[in-house]
Coordinates of N, CA and C in Angstrom, one line a residue:
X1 N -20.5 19.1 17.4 CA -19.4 18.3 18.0 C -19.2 18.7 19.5
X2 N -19.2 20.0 19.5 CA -19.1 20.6 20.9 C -20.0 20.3 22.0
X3 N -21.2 20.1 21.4 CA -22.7 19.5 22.3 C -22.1 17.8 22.6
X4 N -22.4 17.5 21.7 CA -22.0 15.9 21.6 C -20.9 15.1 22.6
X5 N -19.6 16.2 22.6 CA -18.8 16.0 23.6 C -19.5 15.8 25.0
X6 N -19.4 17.5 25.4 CA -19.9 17.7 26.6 C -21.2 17.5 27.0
X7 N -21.8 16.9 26.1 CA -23.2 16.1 26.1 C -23.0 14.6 27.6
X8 N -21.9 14.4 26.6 CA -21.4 13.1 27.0 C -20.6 12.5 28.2
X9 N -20.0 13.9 28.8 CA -19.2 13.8 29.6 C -19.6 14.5 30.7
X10 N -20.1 15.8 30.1 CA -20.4 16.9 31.2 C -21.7 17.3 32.0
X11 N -22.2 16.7 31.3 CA -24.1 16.7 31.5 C -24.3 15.3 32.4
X12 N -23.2 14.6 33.0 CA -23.8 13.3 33.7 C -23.7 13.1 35.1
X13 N -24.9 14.2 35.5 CA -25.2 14.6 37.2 C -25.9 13.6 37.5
X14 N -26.1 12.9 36.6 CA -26.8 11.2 37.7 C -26.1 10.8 38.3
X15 N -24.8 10.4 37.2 CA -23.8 9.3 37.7 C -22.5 10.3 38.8
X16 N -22.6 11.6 38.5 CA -21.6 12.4 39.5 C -22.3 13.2 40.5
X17 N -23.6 13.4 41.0 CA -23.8 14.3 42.1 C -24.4 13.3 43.1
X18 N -25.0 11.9 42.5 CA -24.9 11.6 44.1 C -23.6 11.0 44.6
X19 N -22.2 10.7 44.4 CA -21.8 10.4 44.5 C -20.8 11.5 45.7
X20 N -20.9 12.6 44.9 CA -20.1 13.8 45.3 C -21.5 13.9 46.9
X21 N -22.6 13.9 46.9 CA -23.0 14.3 48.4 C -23.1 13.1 49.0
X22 N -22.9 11.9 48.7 CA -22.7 10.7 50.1 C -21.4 10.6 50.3
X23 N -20.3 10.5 49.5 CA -18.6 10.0 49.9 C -17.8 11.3 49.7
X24 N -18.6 12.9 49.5 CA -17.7 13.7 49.6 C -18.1 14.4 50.8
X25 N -19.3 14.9 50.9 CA -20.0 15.8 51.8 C -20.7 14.7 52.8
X26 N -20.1 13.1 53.3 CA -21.1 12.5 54.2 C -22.4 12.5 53.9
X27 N -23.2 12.8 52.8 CA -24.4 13.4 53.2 C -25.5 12.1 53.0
X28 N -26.4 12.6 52.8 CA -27.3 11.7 52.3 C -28.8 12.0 51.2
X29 N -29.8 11.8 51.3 CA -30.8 12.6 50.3 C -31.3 13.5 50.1
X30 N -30.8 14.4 51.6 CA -31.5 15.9 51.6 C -29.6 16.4 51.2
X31 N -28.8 16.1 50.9 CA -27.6 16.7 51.0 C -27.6 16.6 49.2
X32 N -28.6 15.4 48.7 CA -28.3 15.6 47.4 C -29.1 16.4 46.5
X33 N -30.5 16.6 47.6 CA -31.6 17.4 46.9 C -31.0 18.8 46.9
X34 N -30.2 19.2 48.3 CA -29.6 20.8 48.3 C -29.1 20.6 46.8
X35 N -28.0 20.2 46.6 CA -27.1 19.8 45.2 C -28.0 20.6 44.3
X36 N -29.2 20.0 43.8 CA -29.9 19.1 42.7 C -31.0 20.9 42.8
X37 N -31.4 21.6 43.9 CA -31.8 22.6 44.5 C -31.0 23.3 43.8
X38 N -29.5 23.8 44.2 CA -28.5 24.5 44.1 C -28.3 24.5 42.4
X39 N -28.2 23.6 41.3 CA -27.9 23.6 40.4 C -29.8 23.9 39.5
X40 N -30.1 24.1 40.1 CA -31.9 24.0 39.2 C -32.0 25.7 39.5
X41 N -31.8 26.3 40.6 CA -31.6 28.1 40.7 C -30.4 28.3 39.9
X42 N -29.6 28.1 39.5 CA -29.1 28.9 38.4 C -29.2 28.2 37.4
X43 N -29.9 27.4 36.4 CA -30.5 27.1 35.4 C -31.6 27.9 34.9
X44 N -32.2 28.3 36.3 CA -33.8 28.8 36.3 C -32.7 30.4 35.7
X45 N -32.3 30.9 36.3 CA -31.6 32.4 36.5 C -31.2 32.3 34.8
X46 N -30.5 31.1 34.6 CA -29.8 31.1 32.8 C -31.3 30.9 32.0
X47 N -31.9 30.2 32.2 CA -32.9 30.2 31.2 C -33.5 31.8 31.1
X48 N -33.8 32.5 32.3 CA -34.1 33.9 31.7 C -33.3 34.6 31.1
X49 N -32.1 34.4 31.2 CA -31.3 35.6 31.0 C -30.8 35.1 29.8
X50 N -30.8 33.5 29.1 CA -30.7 33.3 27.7 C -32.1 33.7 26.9
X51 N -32.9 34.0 27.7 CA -34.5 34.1 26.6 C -34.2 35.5 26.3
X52 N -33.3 36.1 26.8 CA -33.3 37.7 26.4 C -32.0 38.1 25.5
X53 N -30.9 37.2 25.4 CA -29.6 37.3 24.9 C -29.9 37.2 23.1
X54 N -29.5 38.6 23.0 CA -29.9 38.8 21.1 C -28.8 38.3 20.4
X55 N -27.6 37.7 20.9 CA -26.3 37.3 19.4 C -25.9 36.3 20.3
X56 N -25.3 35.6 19.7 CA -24.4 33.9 19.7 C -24.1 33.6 18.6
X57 N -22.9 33.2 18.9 CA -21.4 33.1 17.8 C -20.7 31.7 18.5
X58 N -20.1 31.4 17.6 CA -19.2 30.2 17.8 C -18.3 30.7 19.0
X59 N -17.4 31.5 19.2 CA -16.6 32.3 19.6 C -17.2 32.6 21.2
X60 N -18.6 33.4 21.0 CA -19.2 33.0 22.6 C -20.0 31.8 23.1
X61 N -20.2 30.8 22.4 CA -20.7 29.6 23.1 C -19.3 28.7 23.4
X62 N -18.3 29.2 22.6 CA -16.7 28.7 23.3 C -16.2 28.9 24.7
X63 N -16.6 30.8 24.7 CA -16.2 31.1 25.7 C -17.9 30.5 27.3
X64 N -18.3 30.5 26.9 CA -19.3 30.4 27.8 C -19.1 28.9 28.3
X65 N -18.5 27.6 27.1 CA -18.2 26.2 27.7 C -16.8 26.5 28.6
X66 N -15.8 27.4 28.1 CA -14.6 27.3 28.6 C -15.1 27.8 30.3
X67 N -16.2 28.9 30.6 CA -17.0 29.1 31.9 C -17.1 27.8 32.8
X68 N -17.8 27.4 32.2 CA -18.6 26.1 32.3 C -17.9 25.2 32.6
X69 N -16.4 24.7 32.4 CA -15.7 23.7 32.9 C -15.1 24.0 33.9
X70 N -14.7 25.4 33.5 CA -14.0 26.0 34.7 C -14.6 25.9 36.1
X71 N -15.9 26.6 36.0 CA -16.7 26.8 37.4 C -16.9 24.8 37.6
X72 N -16.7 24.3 37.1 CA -17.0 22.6 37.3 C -15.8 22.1 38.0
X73 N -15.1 22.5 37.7 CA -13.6 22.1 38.2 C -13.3 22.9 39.5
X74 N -14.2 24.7 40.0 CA -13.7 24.9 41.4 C -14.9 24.2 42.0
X75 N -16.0 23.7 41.8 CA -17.1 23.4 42.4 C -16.5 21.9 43.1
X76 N -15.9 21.1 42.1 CA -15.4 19.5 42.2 C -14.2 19.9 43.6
X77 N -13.9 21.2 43.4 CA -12.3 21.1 44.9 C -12.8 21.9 46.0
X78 N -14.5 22.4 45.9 CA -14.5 23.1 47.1 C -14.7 22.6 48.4
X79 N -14.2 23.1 49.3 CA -13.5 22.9 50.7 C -15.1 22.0 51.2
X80 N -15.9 23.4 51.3 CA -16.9 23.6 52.0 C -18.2 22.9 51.4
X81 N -19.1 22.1 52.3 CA -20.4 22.1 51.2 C -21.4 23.3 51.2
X82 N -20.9 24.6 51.8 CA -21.4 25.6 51.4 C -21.1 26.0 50.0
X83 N -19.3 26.1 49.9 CA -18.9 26.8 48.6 C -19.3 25.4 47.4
X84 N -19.8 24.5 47.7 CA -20.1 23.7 46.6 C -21.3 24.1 46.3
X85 N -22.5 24.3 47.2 CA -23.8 24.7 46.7 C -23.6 25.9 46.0
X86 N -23.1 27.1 46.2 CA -22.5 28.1 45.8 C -21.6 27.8 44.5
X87 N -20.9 27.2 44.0 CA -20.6 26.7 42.7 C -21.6 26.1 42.0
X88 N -22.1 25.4 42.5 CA -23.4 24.2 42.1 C -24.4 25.2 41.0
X89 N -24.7 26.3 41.7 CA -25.6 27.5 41.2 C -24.6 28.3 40.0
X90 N -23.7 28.1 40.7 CA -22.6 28.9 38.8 C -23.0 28.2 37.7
X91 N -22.7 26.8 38.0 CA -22.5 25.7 37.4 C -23.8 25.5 36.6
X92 N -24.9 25.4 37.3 CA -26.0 25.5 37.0 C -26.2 26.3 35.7
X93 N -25.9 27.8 36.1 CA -26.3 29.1 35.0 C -26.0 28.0 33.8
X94 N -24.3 28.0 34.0 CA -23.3 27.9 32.6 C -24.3 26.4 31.7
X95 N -24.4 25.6 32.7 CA -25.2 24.2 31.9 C -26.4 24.6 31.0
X96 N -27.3 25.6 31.1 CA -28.5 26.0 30.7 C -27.9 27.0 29.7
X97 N -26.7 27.7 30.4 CA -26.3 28.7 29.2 C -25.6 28.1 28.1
X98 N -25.2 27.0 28.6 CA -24.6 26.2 27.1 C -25.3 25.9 26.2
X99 N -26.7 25.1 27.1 CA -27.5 24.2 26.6 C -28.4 25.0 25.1
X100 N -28.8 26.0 26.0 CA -29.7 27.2 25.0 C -29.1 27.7 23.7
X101 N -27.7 28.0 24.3 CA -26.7 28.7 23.3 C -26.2 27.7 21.6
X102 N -26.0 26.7 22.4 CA -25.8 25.4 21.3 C -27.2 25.4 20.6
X103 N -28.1 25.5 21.1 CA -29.8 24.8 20.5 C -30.2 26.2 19.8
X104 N -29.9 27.5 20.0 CA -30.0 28.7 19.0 C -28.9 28.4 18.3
X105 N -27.6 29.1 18.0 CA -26.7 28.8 17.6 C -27.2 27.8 16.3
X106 N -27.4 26.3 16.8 CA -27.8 25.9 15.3 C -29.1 26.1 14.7
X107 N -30.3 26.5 15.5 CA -31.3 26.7 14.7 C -31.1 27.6 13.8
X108 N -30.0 28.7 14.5 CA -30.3 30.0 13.2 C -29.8 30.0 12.0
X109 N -28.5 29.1 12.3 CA -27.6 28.7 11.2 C -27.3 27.7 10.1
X110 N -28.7 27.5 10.4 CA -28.9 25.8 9.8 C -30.1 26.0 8.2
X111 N -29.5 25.6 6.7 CA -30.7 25.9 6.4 C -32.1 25.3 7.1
X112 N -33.0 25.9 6.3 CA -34.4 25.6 6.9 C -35.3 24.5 6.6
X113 N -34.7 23.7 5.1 CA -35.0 22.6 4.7 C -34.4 21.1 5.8
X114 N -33.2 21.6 6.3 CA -31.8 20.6 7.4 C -31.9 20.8 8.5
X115 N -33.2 21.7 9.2 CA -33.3 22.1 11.0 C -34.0 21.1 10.9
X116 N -34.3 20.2 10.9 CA -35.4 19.0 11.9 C -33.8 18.0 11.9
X117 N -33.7 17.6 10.7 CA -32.5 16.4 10.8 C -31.3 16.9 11.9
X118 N -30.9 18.1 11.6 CA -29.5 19.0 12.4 C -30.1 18.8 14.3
X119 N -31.5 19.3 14.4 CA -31.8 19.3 15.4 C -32.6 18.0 16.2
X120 N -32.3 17.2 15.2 CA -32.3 15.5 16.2 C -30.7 15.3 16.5
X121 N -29.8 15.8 15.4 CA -28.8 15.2 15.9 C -28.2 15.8 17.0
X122 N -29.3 17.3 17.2 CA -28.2 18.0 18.4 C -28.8 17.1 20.0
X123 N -30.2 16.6 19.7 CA -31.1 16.1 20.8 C -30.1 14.8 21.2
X124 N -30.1 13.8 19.8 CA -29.3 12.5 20.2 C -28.0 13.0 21.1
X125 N -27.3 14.4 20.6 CA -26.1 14.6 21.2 C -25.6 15.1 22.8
X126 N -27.4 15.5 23.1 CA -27.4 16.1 24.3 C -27.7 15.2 25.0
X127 N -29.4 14.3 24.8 CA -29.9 13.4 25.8 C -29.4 11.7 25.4
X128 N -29.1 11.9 24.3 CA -28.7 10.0 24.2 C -27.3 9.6 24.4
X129 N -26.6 10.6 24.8 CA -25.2 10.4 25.0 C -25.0 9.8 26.4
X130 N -26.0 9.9 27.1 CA -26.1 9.0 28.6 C -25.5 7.6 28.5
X131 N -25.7 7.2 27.7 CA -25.3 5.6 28.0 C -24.2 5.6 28.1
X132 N -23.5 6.8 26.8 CA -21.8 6.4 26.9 C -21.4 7.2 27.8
X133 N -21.6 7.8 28.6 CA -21.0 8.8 29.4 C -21.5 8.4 30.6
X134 N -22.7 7.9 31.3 CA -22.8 7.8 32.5 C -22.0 6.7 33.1
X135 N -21.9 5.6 32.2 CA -20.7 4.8 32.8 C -19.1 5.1 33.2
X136 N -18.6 5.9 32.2 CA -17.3 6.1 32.0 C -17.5 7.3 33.6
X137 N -18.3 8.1 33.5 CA -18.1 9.3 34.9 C -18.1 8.1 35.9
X138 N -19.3 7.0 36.2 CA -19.8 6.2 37.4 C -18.2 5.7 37.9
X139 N -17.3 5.2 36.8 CA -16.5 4.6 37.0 C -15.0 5.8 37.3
X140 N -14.9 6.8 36.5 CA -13.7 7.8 36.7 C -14.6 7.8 38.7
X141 N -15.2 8.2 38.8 CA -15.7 8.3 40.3 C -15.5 7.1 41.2
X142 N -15.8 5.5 40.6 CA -15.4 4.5 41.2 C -14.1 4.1 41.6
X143 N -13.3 4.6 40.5 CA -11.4 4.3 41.0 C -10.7 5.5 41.7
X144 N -11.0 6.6 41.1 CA -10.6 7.9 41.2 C -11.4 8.8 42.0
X145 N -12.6 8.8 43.0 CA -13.2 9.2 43.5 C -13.9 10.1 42.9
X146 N -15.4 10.6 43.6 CA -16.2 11.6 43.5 C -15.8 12.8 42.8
X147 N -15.1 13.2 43.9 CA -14.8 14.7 43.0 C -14.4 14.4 41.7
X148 N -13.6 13.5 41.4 CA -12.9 13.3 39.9 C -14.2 12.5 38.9
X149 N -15.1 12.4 39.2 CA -16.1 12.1 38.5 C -16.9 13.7 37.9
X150 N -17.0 14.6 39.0 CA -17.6 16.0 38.6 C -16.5 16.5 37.7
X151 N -14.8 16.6 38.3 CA -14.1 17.2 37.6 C -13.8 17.1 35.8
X152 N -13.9 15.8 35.8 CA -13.6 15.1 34.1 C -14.7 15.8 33.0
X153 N -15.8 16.2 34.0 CA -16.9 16.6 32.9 C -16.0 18.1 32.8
X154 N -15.7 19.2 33.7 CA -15.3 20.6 33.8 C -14.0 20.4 32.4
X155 N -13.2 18.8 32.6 CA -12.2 19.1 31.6 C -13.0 18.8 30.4
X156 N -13.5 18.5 30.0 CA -14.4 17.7 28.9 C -14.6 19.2 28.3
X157 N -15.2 19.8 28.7 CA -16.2 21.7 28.6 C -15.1 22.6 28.1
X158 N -13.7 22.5 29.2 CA -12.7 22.9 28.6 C -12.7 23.2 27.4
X159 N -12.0 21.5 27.4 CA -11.7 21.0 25.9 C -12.7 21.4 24.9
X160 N -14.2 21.4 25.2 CA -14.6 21.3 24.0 C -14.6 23.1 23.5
X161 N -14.8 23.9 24.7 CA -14.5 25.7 24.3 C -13.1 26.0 23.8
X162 N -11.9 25.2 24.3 CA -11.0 25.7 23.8 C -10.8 25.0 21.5
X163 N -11.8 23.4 21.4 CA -11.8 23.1 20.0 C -13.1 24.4 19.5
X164 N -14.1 24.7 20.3 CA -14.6 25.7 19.5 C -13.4 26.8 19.0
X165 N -12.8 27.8 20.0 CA -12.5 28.7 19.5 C -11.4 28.1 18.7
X166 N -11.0 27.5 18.5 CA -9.6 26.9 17.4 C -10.7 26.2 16.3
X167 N -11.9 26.1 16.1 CA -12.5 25.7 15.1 C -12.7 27.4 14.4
X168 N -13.7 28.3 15.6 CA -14.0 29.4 15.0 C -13.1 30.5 14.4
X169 N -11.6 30.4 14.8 CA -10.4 30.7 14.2 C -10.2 30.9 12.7
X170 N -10.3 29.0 13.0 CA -9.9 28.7 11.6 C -11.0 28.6 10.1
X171 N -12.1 28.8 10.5 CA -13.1 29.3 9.5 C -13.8 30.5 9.8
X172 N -13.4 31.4 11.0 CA -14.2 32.3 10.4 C -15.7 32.3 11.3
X173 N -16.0 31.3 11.8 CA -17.4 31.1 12.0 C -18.1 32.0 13.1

């Protein structure tokens, strides 16, 4: 549920980064590649440093989304397009760190006869949720501006770390 959310909301850098470097930063296609540059070094930096992480729990893939919206939400107000590329790369880590974290997380917990079915639904919830989500960002960005297109996803991440840890609470998990 937690994927599927922020699948849907938080993961949609199509429809919110170029929008954030032509009407927030002036820029144009090298302003979006820095972006796009800036958020792929700290994915690269999370993908190693999840290939090495020995435990994941409901409780830290909560706290790691509650990261994740957060650093989304200073990245969406920073001043500078330096401190944005510089968020871009937090932001970065936390996306790859969620992404991995969710994709262990259920393989290990899932019986072993239910990991292929469990793990289409985690795929549908990560990559097919574009349709519904790239529009609703395209447009929170079309009335409400750019930034508020990046930001909605940081609250989205929130929300969905703060239903993890009130899920992992309440069962135990």
């Amino acid at each position: 549920a937690m994927m599927a959310f922020v699948g849907t909301i938080t993961y949609e850098w199509q429809a919110s980064l170029p929008l954030i470097a032509k009407f927030t930063f002036n820029g144009d296609a090298a302003t979006y590649s820095l972006i796009s540059i800036a958020l792929s070094v700290g994915m690269l930096v999370a993908g190693f440093y999840t290939a090495s992480s020995k435990h994941i729990s409901v409780k830290i893939l909560s706290l790691i989304s509650l990261f994740f919206g957060l650093f989304i939400l200073l990245t969406s107000a920073a001043p500078t397009f330096v401190l944005a590329l510089i968020g871009f790369i937090i932001v970065g880590f936390f996306a790859i760190y969620f992404g991995n974290s969710t994709n262990t997380l259920l393989q290990l917990n899932v019986d072993p006869g239910m990991r292929g079915r469990v793990m289409s639904l985690w795929a549908a919830a990560f990559f097919g949720s574009t349709a519904v989500g790239g529009p609703i960002v395209g447009w929170v960005g079309e009335v409400f501006g750019p930034r508020w297109s990046l930001a909605i996803g940081g609250f989205a991440a929130i929300l969905a770390g703060l239903w993890g840890f009130w899920r992992s609470r309440k069962h135990s998990i």
